[in-house]
XYZ file of C-alpha atoms in Angstrom:
735
model
C -7.276 48.307 10.005
C -6.451 45.542 12.471
C -6.653 46.622 16.099
C -4.177 45.733 18.841
C -6.714 43.271 20.199
C -6.997 41.578 16.800
C -3.222 41.275 16.588
C -2.843 39.655 20.017
C -5.989 37.524 20.242
C -5.546 33.826 19.515
C -7.905 32.943 16.688
C -7.991 29.145 16.756
C -10.454 27.477 14.360
C -12.869 30.416 14.394
C -14.145 31.254 10.921
C -13.710 34.690 9.373
C -16.602 37.075 9.948
C -17.803 40.228 8.212
C -15.751 43.251 9.198
C -12.562 41.306 9.816
C -9.585 41.777 7.542
C -10.069 39.564 4.460
C -6.490 39.008 3.323
C -7.377 36.436 0.664
C -10.287 38.125 -1.118
C -12.938 35.624 0.039
C -15.548 38.362 0.506
C -15.957 38.930 -3.220
C -16.190 35.177 -3.848
C -18.810 34.899 -1.077
C -20.925 37.640 -2.689
C -21.028 35.821 -6.009
C -21.881 32.469 -4.456
C -24.627 34.104 -2.374
C -26.118 35.653 -5.507
C -26.162 32.275 -7.217
C -27.815 30.598 -4.223
C -30.827 32.929 -4.248
C -31.264 32.888 -8.019
C -34.699 31.359 -8.599
C -33.895 30.146 -12.090
C -34.408 26.719 -10.557
C -36.752 26.226 -7.613
C -36.015 22.523 -7.406
C -33.955 21.303 -4.494
C -30.323 20.644 -5.192
C -27.032 19.867 -3.430
C -23.937 22.042 -3.782
C -20.460 21.022 -2.635
C -17.964 23.595 -1.361
C -14.729 21.731 -2.027
C -11.329 22.626 -0.592
C -8.476 20.937 1.219
C -8.273 21.086 4.987
C -7.160 24.504 6.108
C -8.049 26.185 2.816
C -10.637 28.466 4.429
C -13.891 26.612 3.679
C -15.442 27.507 7.030
C -14.481 31.151 6.630
C -15.904 31.227 3.099
C -19.098 29.557 4.327
C -19.430 32.106 7.136
C -18.972 34.972 4.672
C -21.563 33.440 2.326
C -24.002 33.256 5.231
C -23.266 36.868 6.145
C -23.887 37.988 2.560
C -27.220 36.136 2.512
C -28.259 37.783 5.772
C -27.705 41.218 4.235
C -30.042 40.644 1.279
C -33.383 42.489 1.072
C -36.235 40.774 2.917
C -38.045 39.829 -0.282
C -35.095 37.811 -1.556
C -33.407 36.789 1.708
C -33.387 32.983 2.156
C -33.625 31.176 5.470
C -30.378 29.668 6.685
C -30.399 26.378 8.547
C -27.044 25.412 10.038
C -27.172 21.634 10.352
C -24.474 20.162 12.635
C -24.620 16.372 12.355
C -21.514 15.817 14.512
C -23.518 17.029 17.535
C -26.151 14.338 17.019
C -25.139 11.054 18.550
C -27.774 8.708 17.057
C -28.251 7.934 13.377
C -32.067 7.882 13.510
C -32.084 11.317 15.128
C -30.427 12.974 12.131
C -33.613 13.303 10.063
C -35.718 14.332 13.044
C -33.215 17.024 13.992
C -33.049 18.407 10.452
C -36.829 18.526 10.064
C -37.318 20.061 13.479
C -35.137 22.941 12.320
C -37.024 23.043 9.024
C -40.384 23.084 10.822
C -39.364 26.003 13.017
C -38.131 28.027 10.057
C -41.189 27.273 7.868
C -43.477 28.528 10.619
C -41.379 31.636 11.024
C -41.563 32.415 7.312
C -45.372 32.085 7.195
C -45.871 34.228 10.252
C -43.502 36.886 8.985
C -45.452 37.150 5.734
C -48.854 37.441 7.354
C -50.325 39.724 9.951
C -50.322 37.096 12.698
C -54.092 36.550 12.271
C -55.703 33.235 13.127
C -55.694 32.285 9.420
C -51.954 32.970 9.086
C -51.223 30.980 12.180
C -53.386 28.145 10.947
C -51.524 27.971 7.605
C -48.157 28.073 9.295
C -49.205 25.381 11.728
C -50.525 23.212 8.897
C -47.355 23.269 6.745
C -45.163 22.773 9.771
C -47.267 19.789 10.811
C -46.817 18.232 7.382
C -43.052 18.440 7.684
C -43.128 17.061 11.235
C -45.383 14.138 10.298
C -43.205 13.184 7.376
C -40.066 13.350 9.500
C -41.601 11.163 12.199
C -42.795 8.591 9.697
C -39.468 8.322 7.930
C -37.428 8.231 11.153
C -39.581 5.323 12.393
C -38.674 3.436 9.243
C -35.195 3.036 10.684
C -33.120 0.476 8.861
C -35.678 0.143 6.018
C -35.069 3.755 5.036
C -31.355 3.110 5.309
C -31.815 0.136 2.984
C -32.887 2.357 0.108
C -29.843 2.646 -2.187
C -28.379 6.100 -1.849
C -27.993 6.478 -5.577
C -31.722 6.027 -6.186
C -34.059 9.010 -6.202
C -35.659 10.013 -2.928
C -38.980 8.394 -3.930
C -39.471 5.470 -1.547
C -40.345 2.319 -3.497
C -43.668 0.496 -3.047
C -41.925 -2.669 -1.939
C -40.172 -0.862 0.851
C -43.368 0.885 1.902
C -45.212 -2.433 2.061
C -42.451 -3.854 4.226
C -42.522 -0.754 6.383
C -46.278 -1.079 6.916
C -45.950 -4.692 8.025
C -43.063 -3.860 10.322
C -44.690 -0.888 12.058
C -48.220 -2.181 11.995
C -49.554 1.362 11.495
C -51.618 2.467 8.478
C -50.072 5.932 8.485
C -46.713 4.421 7.651
C -48.107 3.503 4.242
C -48.927 7.143 3.671
C -45.297 8.339 3.527
C -45.487 9.065 -0.194
C -48.730 10.957 0.274
C -47.260 12.947 3.152
C -44.208 13.741 1.125
C -46.242 14.910 -1.857
C -48.278 17.204 0.352
C -45.122 18.640 1.906
C -43.565 19.212 -1.515
C -46.694 21.079 -2.670
C -46.680 23.272 0.428
C -42.986 24.094 0.040
C -43.539 25.005 -3.585
C -46.465 27.257 -2.668
C -44.413 28.881 0.050
C -42.053 30.306 -2.623
C -39.272 30.765 -0.143
C -35.773 29.358 -0.350
C -34.141 27.452 2.524
C -30.392 26.923 2.519
C -29.103 24.117 4.710
C -25.367 24.350 5.399
C -23.332 21.384 6.624
C -19.710 22.221 7.432
C -16.827 19.742 7.875
C -18.667 16.748 6.449
C -15.292 15.137 5.793
C -14.397 15.189 9.494
C -17.142 12.715 10.389
C -16.464 9.011 10.798
C -16.982 7.033 7.539
C -20.271 5.514 8.787
C -21.508 8.962 9.837
C -20.532 10.433 6.450
C -22.699 7.835 4.671
C -25.659 8.553 6.963
C -25.463 12.308 6.374
C -25.214 11.854 2.602
C -28.114 9.388 2.696
C -30.159 11.928 4.615
C -29.337 14.718 2.158
C -30.177 12.516 -0.795
C -33.476 11.349 0.711
C -34.831 14.901 0.859
C -32.829 16.468 -1.980
C -35.847 16.809 -4.271
C -37.804 19.015 -1.872
C -38.385 22.301 -3.734
C -36.667 25.493 -2.624
C -34.243 23.673 -0.317
C -30.550 23.943 -1.175
C -27.910 21.928 0.647
C -24.460 23.476 0.865
C -21.923 20.880 1.974
C -18.313 21.751 2.879
C -15.624 19.119 2.478
C -12.318 18.031 1.012
C -13.434 15.811 -1.872
C -10.424 13.519 -1.643
C -10.934 12.799 2.042
C -14.722 12.589 1.719
C -14.526 10.148 -1.217
C -12.254 7.871 0.846
C -14.686 8.003 3.780
C -17.573 7.091 1.434
C -15.560 4.221 -0.038
C -14.936 2.790 3.405
C -18.311 3.601 4.969
C -20.489 2.455 2.047
C -18.157 -0.358 0.985
C -18.070 0.770 -2.644
C -15.110 0.660 -5.052
C -15.224 4.324 -6.114
C -16.126 6.868 -3.461
C -15.758 9.810 -5.856
C -18.258 8.348 -8.363
C -20.610 7.605 -5.492
C -20.328 11.224 -4.335
C -21.239 12.540 -7.769
C -24.712 10.972 -7.399
C -25.441 13.180 -4.402
C -23.667 16.475 -5.170
C -25.024 18.066 -8.345
C -22.777 21.148 -8.361
C -19.298 21.764 -6.974
C -17.771 25.135 -6.083
C -14.002 25.019 -5.549
C -12.585 27.110 -2.724
C -10.114 29.565 -4.320
C -6.487 28.616 -3.717
C -4.503 31.690 -2.620
C -1.144 32.484 -4.159
C 1.756 31.324 -1.940
C 3.156 34.851 -1.739
C -0.228 36.086 -0.455
C -0.020 33.679 2.462
C 3.552 34.709 3.250
C 2.702 38.415 3.010
C -0.279 37.968 5.322
C 1.849 36.024 7.790
C 4.719 38.519 7.734
C 2.464 41.541 8.197
C 0.785 39.944 11.208
C 4.135 38.937 12.735
C 5.155 42.607 12.707
C 1.815 43.624 14.235
C 2.285 41.107 17.032
C 5.930 41.900 17.778
C 5.697 45.623 17.217
C 8.219 46.016 14.400
C 11.898 45.119 14.058
C 15.248 46.791 13.275
C 16.322 46.535 9.633
C 18.866 43.752 10.209
C 16.349 41.533 11.994
C 13.675 42.430 9.454
C 15.864 41.186 6.607
C 16.438 37.922 8.431
C 12.724 37.585 9.153
C 11.911 38.027 5.456
C 14.395 35.286 4.605
C 12.884 32.937 7.196
C 9.357 33.536 5.909
C 10.410 33.132 2.274
C 12.354 29.907 2.798
C 10.868 28.085 5.790
C 7.497 29.771 5.372
C 7.515 28.808 1.705
C 7.538 25.159 2.768
C 5.153 25.437 5.720
C 2.541 28.097 4.877
C 0.520 26.204 2.283
C -3.017 27.025 3.491
C -4.787 29.813 5.385
C -5.105 27.494 8.382
C -1.323 26.995 8.389
C -0.928 30.778 8.583
C -3.475 31.078 11.395
C -1.909 28.240 13.396
C 1.582 29.723 13.287
C 0.291 33.203 14.095
C -1.595 31.777 17.065
C 1.607 30.096 18.246
C 3.426 33.410 18.058
C 0.581 35.185 19.877
C 0.753 32.559 22.627
C 4.536 32.515 23.145
C 5.435 36.132 22.425
C 4.137 37.725 25.672
C 6.310 35.322 27.701
C 9.401 35.856 25.530
C 9.135 39.575 24.771
C 10.934 40.601 27.964
C 13.648 38.007 27.309
C 14.472 39.856 24.081
C 14.675 36.691 22.016
C 15.362 36.966 18.308
C 12.031 37.235 16.473
C 13.281 35.682 13.218
C 14.645 32.677 15.116
C 11.411 32.291 17.065
C 9.305 32.444 13.901
C 11.565 29.864 12.215
C 11.192 27.481 15.124
C 7.407 27.940 15.398
C 6.937 27.281 11.686
C 8.684 23.951 12.146
C 6.941 23.128 15.427
C 3.450 23.691 14.016
C 3.914 21.985 10.664
C 6.807 19.517 11.031
C 6.741 18.279 14.658
C 9.205 15.440 14.050
C 11.744 17.873 12.605
C 11.115 20.143 15.607
C 12.066 17.300 17.961
C 15.234 16.756 15.945
C 16.106 20.464 16.211
C 15.468 20.309 19.951
C 17.845 17.355 20.346
C 20.487 18.925 18.096
C 20.518 22.181 20.058
C 20.860 20.348 23.372
C 23.859 18.372 22.100
C 25.437 21.469 20.546
C 25.121 23.294 23.865
C 26.984 20.501 25.657
C 29.698 20.543 22.983
C 30.057 24.312 23.399
C 30.968 23.926 27.085
C 33.873 21.660 26.183
C 32.536 18.675 28.126
C 31.378 16.701 25.108
C 32.258 15.910 21.512
C 30.467 14.327 18.562
C 32.363 11.680 16.593
C 32.416 11.607 12.813
C 30.373 8.407 12.924
C 27.739 10.085 15.059
C 27.654 13.085 12.704
C 27.003 10.787 9.745
C 24.240 8.985 11.620
C 22.648 12.298 12.565
C 22.576 13.378 8.918
C 20.836 10.127 8.008
C 18.298 10.661 10.795
C 17.584 14.195 9.586
C 17.085 13.140 5.973
C 14.824 10.286 7.020
C 12.616 12.836 8.770
C 12.381 15.410 5.986
C 13.020 13.371 2.852
C 16.058 13.078 0.616
C 15.127 16.106 -1.523
C 14.253 18.493 1.295
C 17.572 20.335 1.109
C 18.008 20.298 -2.674
C 17.399 24.032 -2.917
C 20.691 25.740 -2.042
C 19.045 28.945 -0.787
C 16.847 26.942 1.590
C 19.903 24.973 2.741
C 21.678 28.229 3.598
C 18.627 29.480 5.486
C 18.370 26.258 7.499
C 22.096 26.217 8.303
C 22.030 29.834 9.492
C 19.608 29.004 12.300
C 21.601 26.258 14.022
C 25.087 26.285 15.563
C 27.710 24.193 13.823
C 25.617 23.520 10.704
C 27.479 24.214 7.463
C 26.840 23.633 3.758
C 28.475 20.551 2.259
C 29.322 21.523 -1.321
C 30.969 18.235 -2.211
C 29.438 16.570 -5.260
C 28.929 13.324 -3.376
C 28.351 15.057 -0.038
C 25.292 14.990 2.150
C 24.313 18.629 1.579
C 24.905 19.647 5.190
C 27.599 19.210 7.805
C 26.558 18.954 11.442
C 28.306 19.747 14.721
C 31.131 21.632 13.026
C 33.355 23.930 15.085
C 31.766 27.273 16.013
C 34.141 30.232 16.150
C 34.379 32.338 19.301
C 33.087 35.346 17.376
C 30.045 33.492 16.063
C 29.227 32.063 19.461
C 29.663 35.426 21.147
C 27.384 37.055 18.557
C 24.730 34.366 19.139
C 24.898 34.869 22.905
C 24.826 38.643 22.651
C 21.881 38.508 20.255
C 20.084 35.922 22.437
C 19.749 33.784 19.325
C 18.420 30.263 19.023
C 22.016 29.201 18.261
C 23.166 30.516 21.649
C 23.980 27.715 24.110
C 22.845 30.063 26.869
C 19.459 30.921 25.380
C 18.198 28.106 23.155
C 15.944 26.655 25.850
C 14.085 29.950 26.100
C 12.727 29.150 22.646
C 12.004 25.498 23.407
C 10.697 25.555 26.959
C 10.346 29.232 27.934
C 13.264 28.757 30.356
C 17.006 29.020 30.002
C 19.086 25.838 29.892
C 20.127 24.408 33.230
C 23.754 25.253 32.515
C 23.111 28.838 31.438
C 23.681 31.928 33.501
C 20.315 33.589 33.943
C 19.767 37.070 32.642
C 19.171 38.172 36.220
C 22.530 36.759 37.326
C 24.344 38.316 34.393
C 22.708 41.697 34.835
C 23.449 41.582 38.557
C 27.098 40.713 37.946
C 27.678 43.547 35.507
C 25.829 45.943 37.786
C 28.054 44.898 40.687
C 31.148 45.250 38.499
C 30.144 48.845 37.906
C 30.259 49.534 41.657
C 32.831 47.829 43.929
C 35.183 44.811 43.975
C 33.402 43.416 47.028
C 30.007 43.460 45.337
C 31.588 41.949 42.235
C 33.078 39.094 44.254
C 29.725 38.446 45.932
C 28.102 38.193 42.492
C 30.757 35.788 41.164
C 30.937 33.395 44.125
C 27.409 31.905 43.644
C 28.303 31.065 40.044
C 31.122 28.881 41.274
C 28.678 27.039 43.513
C 26.269 26.091 40.703
C 27.524 23.062 38.745
C 26.593 22.565 35.105
C 28.426 19.219 34.892
C 30.656 17.154 37.167
C 33.643 19.204 35.977
C 32.236 22.703 35.442
C 30.255 25.436 37.157
C 28.531 28.559 35.944
C 31.698 30.444 36.890
C 33.524 28.448 34.193
C 30.841 29.416 31.709
C 31.105 33.109 32.593
C 34.896 33.055 32.371
C 34.796 31.120 29.084
C 32.486 33.727 27.541
C 34.130 36.831 28.994
C 37.097 37.093 26.568
C 34.648 37.077 23.663
C 32.734 40.108 24.927
C 33.335 43.179 22.783
C 36.074 45.087 24.705
C 34.450 48.464 24.109
C 31.375 47.323 26.029
C 33.414 46.879 29.243
C 34.243 50.031 31.175
C 37.559 50.471 32.977
C 35.713 50.425 36.294
C 34.123 47.093 35.476
C 37.455 45.624 34.345
C 39.156 46.864 37.531
C 36.514 45.451 39.850
C 36.447 42.111 38.046
C 40.236 41.738 38.286
C 40.301 42.559 41.985
C 37.403 40.160 42.572
C 39.242 37.407 40.680
C 42.324 37.956 42.873
C 40.153 37.374 45.932
C 37.910 34.435 44.964
C 39.649 32.259 42.367
C 41.155 29.881 44.933
C 37.574 29.019 45.974
C 36.983 27.627 42.489
C 40.048 25.382 42.294
C 39.310 21.672 42.222
C 40.262 19.746 45.373
C 43.338 17.562 45.374
C 44.937 16.920 41.987
C 41.809 16.405 39.867
C 42.840 19.316 37.651
C 45.721 17.223 36.265
C 43.440 15.600 33.708
C 41.464 18.699 32.753
C 42.279 20.352 29.460
C 41.251 23.735 30.872
C 40.572 24.630 34.488
C 38.713 27.532 36.064
C 42.114 29.150 36.675
C 43.036 28.811 32.997
C 39.799 30.500 31.957
C 40.270 33.254 34.522
C 43.838 33.788 33.255
C 42.561 34.289 29.693
C 39.852 36.645 30.920
C 42.353 38.576 33.040
C 44.576 39.157 30.018
C 41.660 40.791 28.177
C 40.592 42.825 31.224
C 44.108 44.132 31.980
C 44.281 45.427 28.417
C 41.242 47.592 29.235
C 43.074 49.397 32.040
C 44.628 52.787 31.313
C 48.378 53.345 31.760
C 47.839 55.831 34.595
C 45.973 53.331 36.798
C 47.458 50.028 35.637
C 50.480 50.019 37.967
C 48.410 50.687 41.071
C 45.848 48.068 40.090
C 48.469 45.346 39.551
C 50.051 46.203 42.897
C 46.655 45.886 44.609
C 45.877 42.580 42.931
C 49.184 40.826 43.659
C 49.851 42.405 47.034
C 46.400 42.103 48.597
C 44.640 39.351 46.626
C 43.636 36.424 48.842
C 43.652 33.917 45.955
C 47.403 33.347 46.293
C 47.190 30.050 44.405
C 45.652 31.650 41.300
C 47.987 34.667 41.495
C 50.857 32.177 41.593
C 49.369 30.561 38.475
C 49.538 33.956 36.720
C 53.057 34.641 37.952
C 54.370 31.294 36.751
C 52.676 31.755 33.401
C 54.487 35.092 32.989
C 57.796 33.648 34.251
C 57.798 31.203 31.350
C 56.301 33.676 28.845
C 59.094 36.180 29.562
C 61.729 33.483 29.297
C 62.863 34.025 32.899
C 62.872 30.279 33.353
C 62.836 27.434 30.870
C 62.741 27.676 27.098
C 59.060 28.579 26.564
C 59.450 32.303 25.929
C 56.466 33.750 24.054
C 56.172 36.800 21.766
C 55.687 40.055 23.666
C 52.157 40.489 22.360
C 51.258 37.332 24.295
C 52.523 38.687 27.596
C 50.114 39.872 30.262
C 52.771 41.946 32.033
C 55.518 44.122 30.651
C 59.149 43.473 31.668
C 59.002 46.206 34.330
C 55.631 45.002 35.607
C 56.889 41.442 35.859
C 59.883 42.490 37.950
C 57.684 44.404 40.378
C 55.114 41.613 40.633
C 57.764 38.895 41.115
C 59.262 40.924 43.948
C 55.834 41.358 45.585
C 55.037 37.656 45.316
C 58.422 36.537 46.715
C 57.829 38.761 49.711
C 54.425 37.109 50.224
C 55.918 33.607 49.898
C 58.612 34.347 52.452
C 55.972 35.384 54.951
C 54.278 31.960 54.788
C 54.723 29.266 57.409
C 54.930 25.681 56.204
C 51.362 25.045 57.394
C 50.182 28.179 55.547
C 51.789 27.036 52.324
C 50.466 23.483 52.546
C 46.924 24.824 53.090
C 47.006 26.834 49.858
C 45.661 25.654 46.493
C 48.320 23.747 44.549
C 51.237 24.219 46.982
C 53.672 22.401 44.690
C 52.968 24.979 41.977
C 53.617 27.699 44.538
C 56.993 26.213 45.504
C 58.167 26.150 41.893
C 56.834 29.663 41.194
C 58.719 30.964 44.234
C 61.986 29.380 43.172
C 61.601 30.317 39.474
C 60.826 33.934 40.357
C 64.417 34.357 41.559
C 64.520 32.945 45.095
C 65.390 29.208 44.885
C 66.746 29.103 48.425
C 63.517 30.389 49.950
C 61.353 27.299 49.332
C 64.266 24.972 50.078
C 64.735 26.499 53.518
C 61.007 26.415 54.293
C 60.692 22.758 53.271
C 63.866 21.713 55.150
C 62.361 23.095 58.339
C 59.033 21.535 57.481
C 60.333 17.948 57.216
C 62.234 17.929 60.507
C 59.497 15.884 62.189
C 58.036 12.676 60.756
C 54.564 14.187 60.749
C 55.914 17.244 58.956
C 57.687 15.023 56.439
C 54.473 13.216 55.509
C 52.513 16.477 55.270
C 55.146 17.957 52.929
C 55.309 14.833 50.754
C 51.499 14.851 50.413
C 51.923 18.194 48.660
C 54.237 16.514 46.121
C 51.701 13.843 45.155
C 50.533 14.093 41.556
C 48.287 11.886 39.452
C 49.310 9.964 36.360
C 47.714 7.217 34.320
C 48.538 4.234 32.155
C 46.530 2.017 29.854
C 46.919 -1.009 32.119
C 46.422 0.634 35.527
C 44.293 3.675 34.879
C 44.871 6.699 37.144
C 47.116 6.449 40.189
C 49.141 8.695 42.494
C 52.919 9.096 42.392
C 55.636 11.214 43.993
C 58.053 12.086 41.201
C 61.768 12.203 42.033
C 62.365 15.262 39.830
C 59.789 17.313 41.717
C 61.257 16.540 45.147
C 64.964 16.673 44.338
C 64.637 20.300 43.201
C 64.150 21.203 46.878
C 65.212 18.245 49.074
C 67.335 15.081 49.199
C 64.885 12.652 47.660
C 66.646 9.399 48.562
C 67.071 10.419 52.199
C 63.388 11.230 52.472
C 62.394 7.918 50.883
C 64.520 6.020 53.403
C 62.892 7.863 56.276
C 59.418 7.053 54.971
C 60.344 3.391 54.496
C 61.146 3.091 58.188
C 57.767 4.474 59.284
C 54.990 2.035 60.264
C 51.445 3.333 59.668
C 50.105 0.843 62.203
C 51.721 2.923 64.924
C 50.056 6.068 63.651
C 46.396 7.030 64.024
C 43.615 8.830 62.242
C 44.380 11.058 59.283
C 48.128 10.880 59.929
C 48.074 7.093 59.351
C 46.004 7.530 56.187
C 48.447 10.158 54.876
C 51.448 7.913 55.593
C 49.928 4.991 53.706
C 49.097 7.319 50.816
C 52.687 8.626 50.642
C 54.169 5.125 50.824
C 51.882 3.968 47.989
C 52.788 7.005 45.886
C 56.514 6.406 46.389
C 56.081 2.758 45.449
C 54.128 3.744 42.329
C 56.958 6.025 41.166
C 58.935 2.962 40.113
C 56.439 2.242 37.346
C 56.054 5.898 36.482
C-alpha cells in the first residue's frame, strides 16, 4: 500500500526500487531477465541491449533486475558493476575507469572465497594486477586502439601492435596480447560472473556513444563478463550514424549487441489507471460529480498525453508540486489535471491556452471583444500547434471545449471543428466562478501562476465582504469602498466586477440580512463610484447600471414585512442621492409615469404603492437642496429631470431661476447642463442642448446673457468655466 509520504513525494527521474508499488508488472520481467543473466549455459562474454523508448521505464527495469540479482544465493550471485560513462570527461579514461572497477571486484571475489590467508591474498592480487596492467597498456595506446575498426573482434592486430610498440617505445606494449590472454585465463578460472550495466547510453553525445561502444566491443570476449546496455535503439542508431560516420547506425549496432531484450510496453489503460489512482491519493478523493469529470479528462486528454511511464511520473510530480499551494484555494481538480497534462507534454499548446484564457477574461468584463477575423486566425494558430487531425475525435473535441470558456463545437461539414470566443451565458459564467473553475475569469490565473488575475476580487476580499454583509450596513460599506478604488481597466474597478457578478449568484445563497445590508450600503456609497464629469455618456454600462441590476435582485430577497421599512431607510437616509435618483428615474419610466417607455410589471423594482411613497420622499429631499448642494451632486442634470418627472416640475424651475440670478451662478448652472456628443469628423465634444435647458429656463435669454460676458475680465476657475460654457453653446449649432 502506498503511504502518504509516497503519494506526496516528488519522484523525478528516480528509478523504481524493490518494495515500491510496481504498477506495470516490471518485477516479474526483472526476475526472468535476472535468471537468464546468471545462467552459465554460456560462460563467454556477451553484450545484451535493454531496448525501450525514452520514458518507457528502462532505468526502473534495470534497477529491479539489479535488485533481483542481489537477492540470489551467494553461490550463484554475480557481481554488479555500474559503469557510468557520462561522469567520465576524457575518452582515454573510459577503459581505465572500467577496469579499475573490475579490478576491485575481482579482488573482492577472490578474498570472499578464501580464508584471507596469504595465499588467497596473493592470488587475488595477481589476477587484479593482470587486469590493471592490461588496462594501462591499452589506455596508453590512445588513438591506435581507437583506430581498430569497431566491427572487428577484440583481438588487436599484429600491425597495430607493431605500430604501438614503435610509438610508445616500451617493450611491454608489445605484450598486450599476452597480457590479455593471461587475463582471460584467470577470469575463466575464477568461474564468477560479472555484469556491467550501462544506463542511458543513448543520452550521450554521438562521439561519446561511439567511444563507449568501442570500449564494450574491445573487451566483449572476456569470459564471464556480461554487458547490459540500456537505450532507445532508434536514437542510439542515429547517434552511431553521426558519431561513426556510417550509413546505417542500426546495422553497425548489431555488430556490438548480440542479444536484445525489449522493455515491455504497458497497455494505455494501465497508465491511465495508475495516473488516476495516484491523483486521488494526492488530492484526497473527490465528490462524484468532480470524479466523473476527472475520469473524462484522464480518458481523453490523458489518452493523448500519458504514453509512457515517465509521462505518468512527470504529470504526477507536477500535481504533487502545485497541489499544496492550490489546495486551500479549492481549485477544481479535474481542471488542474487537464492543464498539467498539457503543460507537461504539449508546452506550446499550454501557452496557447494561457493566452486564450487571458483574452477570454478581458472579454468577460465587457471591455474587449474578439472580431470574427481574429477568431478565424486563432483557430488557424491552434491547429498549427496541434495538427489538423488533433480534434477529429468528437468525444475529445467535447472534452477540450468543456475546459475553456466560449469554446463550442462546430458541427458544420466544412467548419473548423471548434468555435472560439463565443458568448458565455450568465449561468455558465456564474457556475465557473462559483466552482473556481479554470474557465472562471476570476480564478484562471490561480491555475497558471498560483495567483488570481489582477482584475479579480481576491477570495479574502470576497469572504470579507460577505462576512460584513452578514453583520451591519456600515461594515458592508467599508468592505465595498476599497473595491471601487482598485481599477481593473481605465473604465472599470473591482466594484464593477462584484456588481456584475452579484445578480448571477444563486438567490437562495443570500440571506435577507445580507441583502438588506448590501442595499443600505449601496445607498450610501454608490455616488463615490460615479465617473467624474460626463465620461459615463459613452459607456454602455456604468457602475450605477450594474448596481441597479443588483439592487433589483436583492430587493426581491426582502420579505414583505420588512420591505417597506427598508425602502424608506434607503431613499430617505441614503447619502448616494445621485444613484438613488438614477433608481427613481428608472422606475418613473418603467411605471409609465413619464414618457412612453412603460415596462411590464415583472420588470419593475417597486410596486405602484412603493413608487408613490418613494417619489414623495425624494421630492422632499430635492426641495431641501440649495443650488450649490444640487450642483455638487453626481449628475445634477439627471436629478433635475427626476425631480420634475416625479410630479414637481415647478420645484427645479424655481431653484434654477434663483440660481442664475448672478452671472457666476448662471455659468455654474449651465456647466451642469453640459453633455458630451461625438461626430465622425470632430470626435467627442461638449454641447449645451436647447431641449435640456428650455425644460426649466428661457434658453435664448440665457444664451444672450452668456454672449455678453467676457472671460478676460474673469479669473481663475470662473474664467475657465465661462469659456467652457461659451464653447459648448457654440458647439450646439452643429449638434
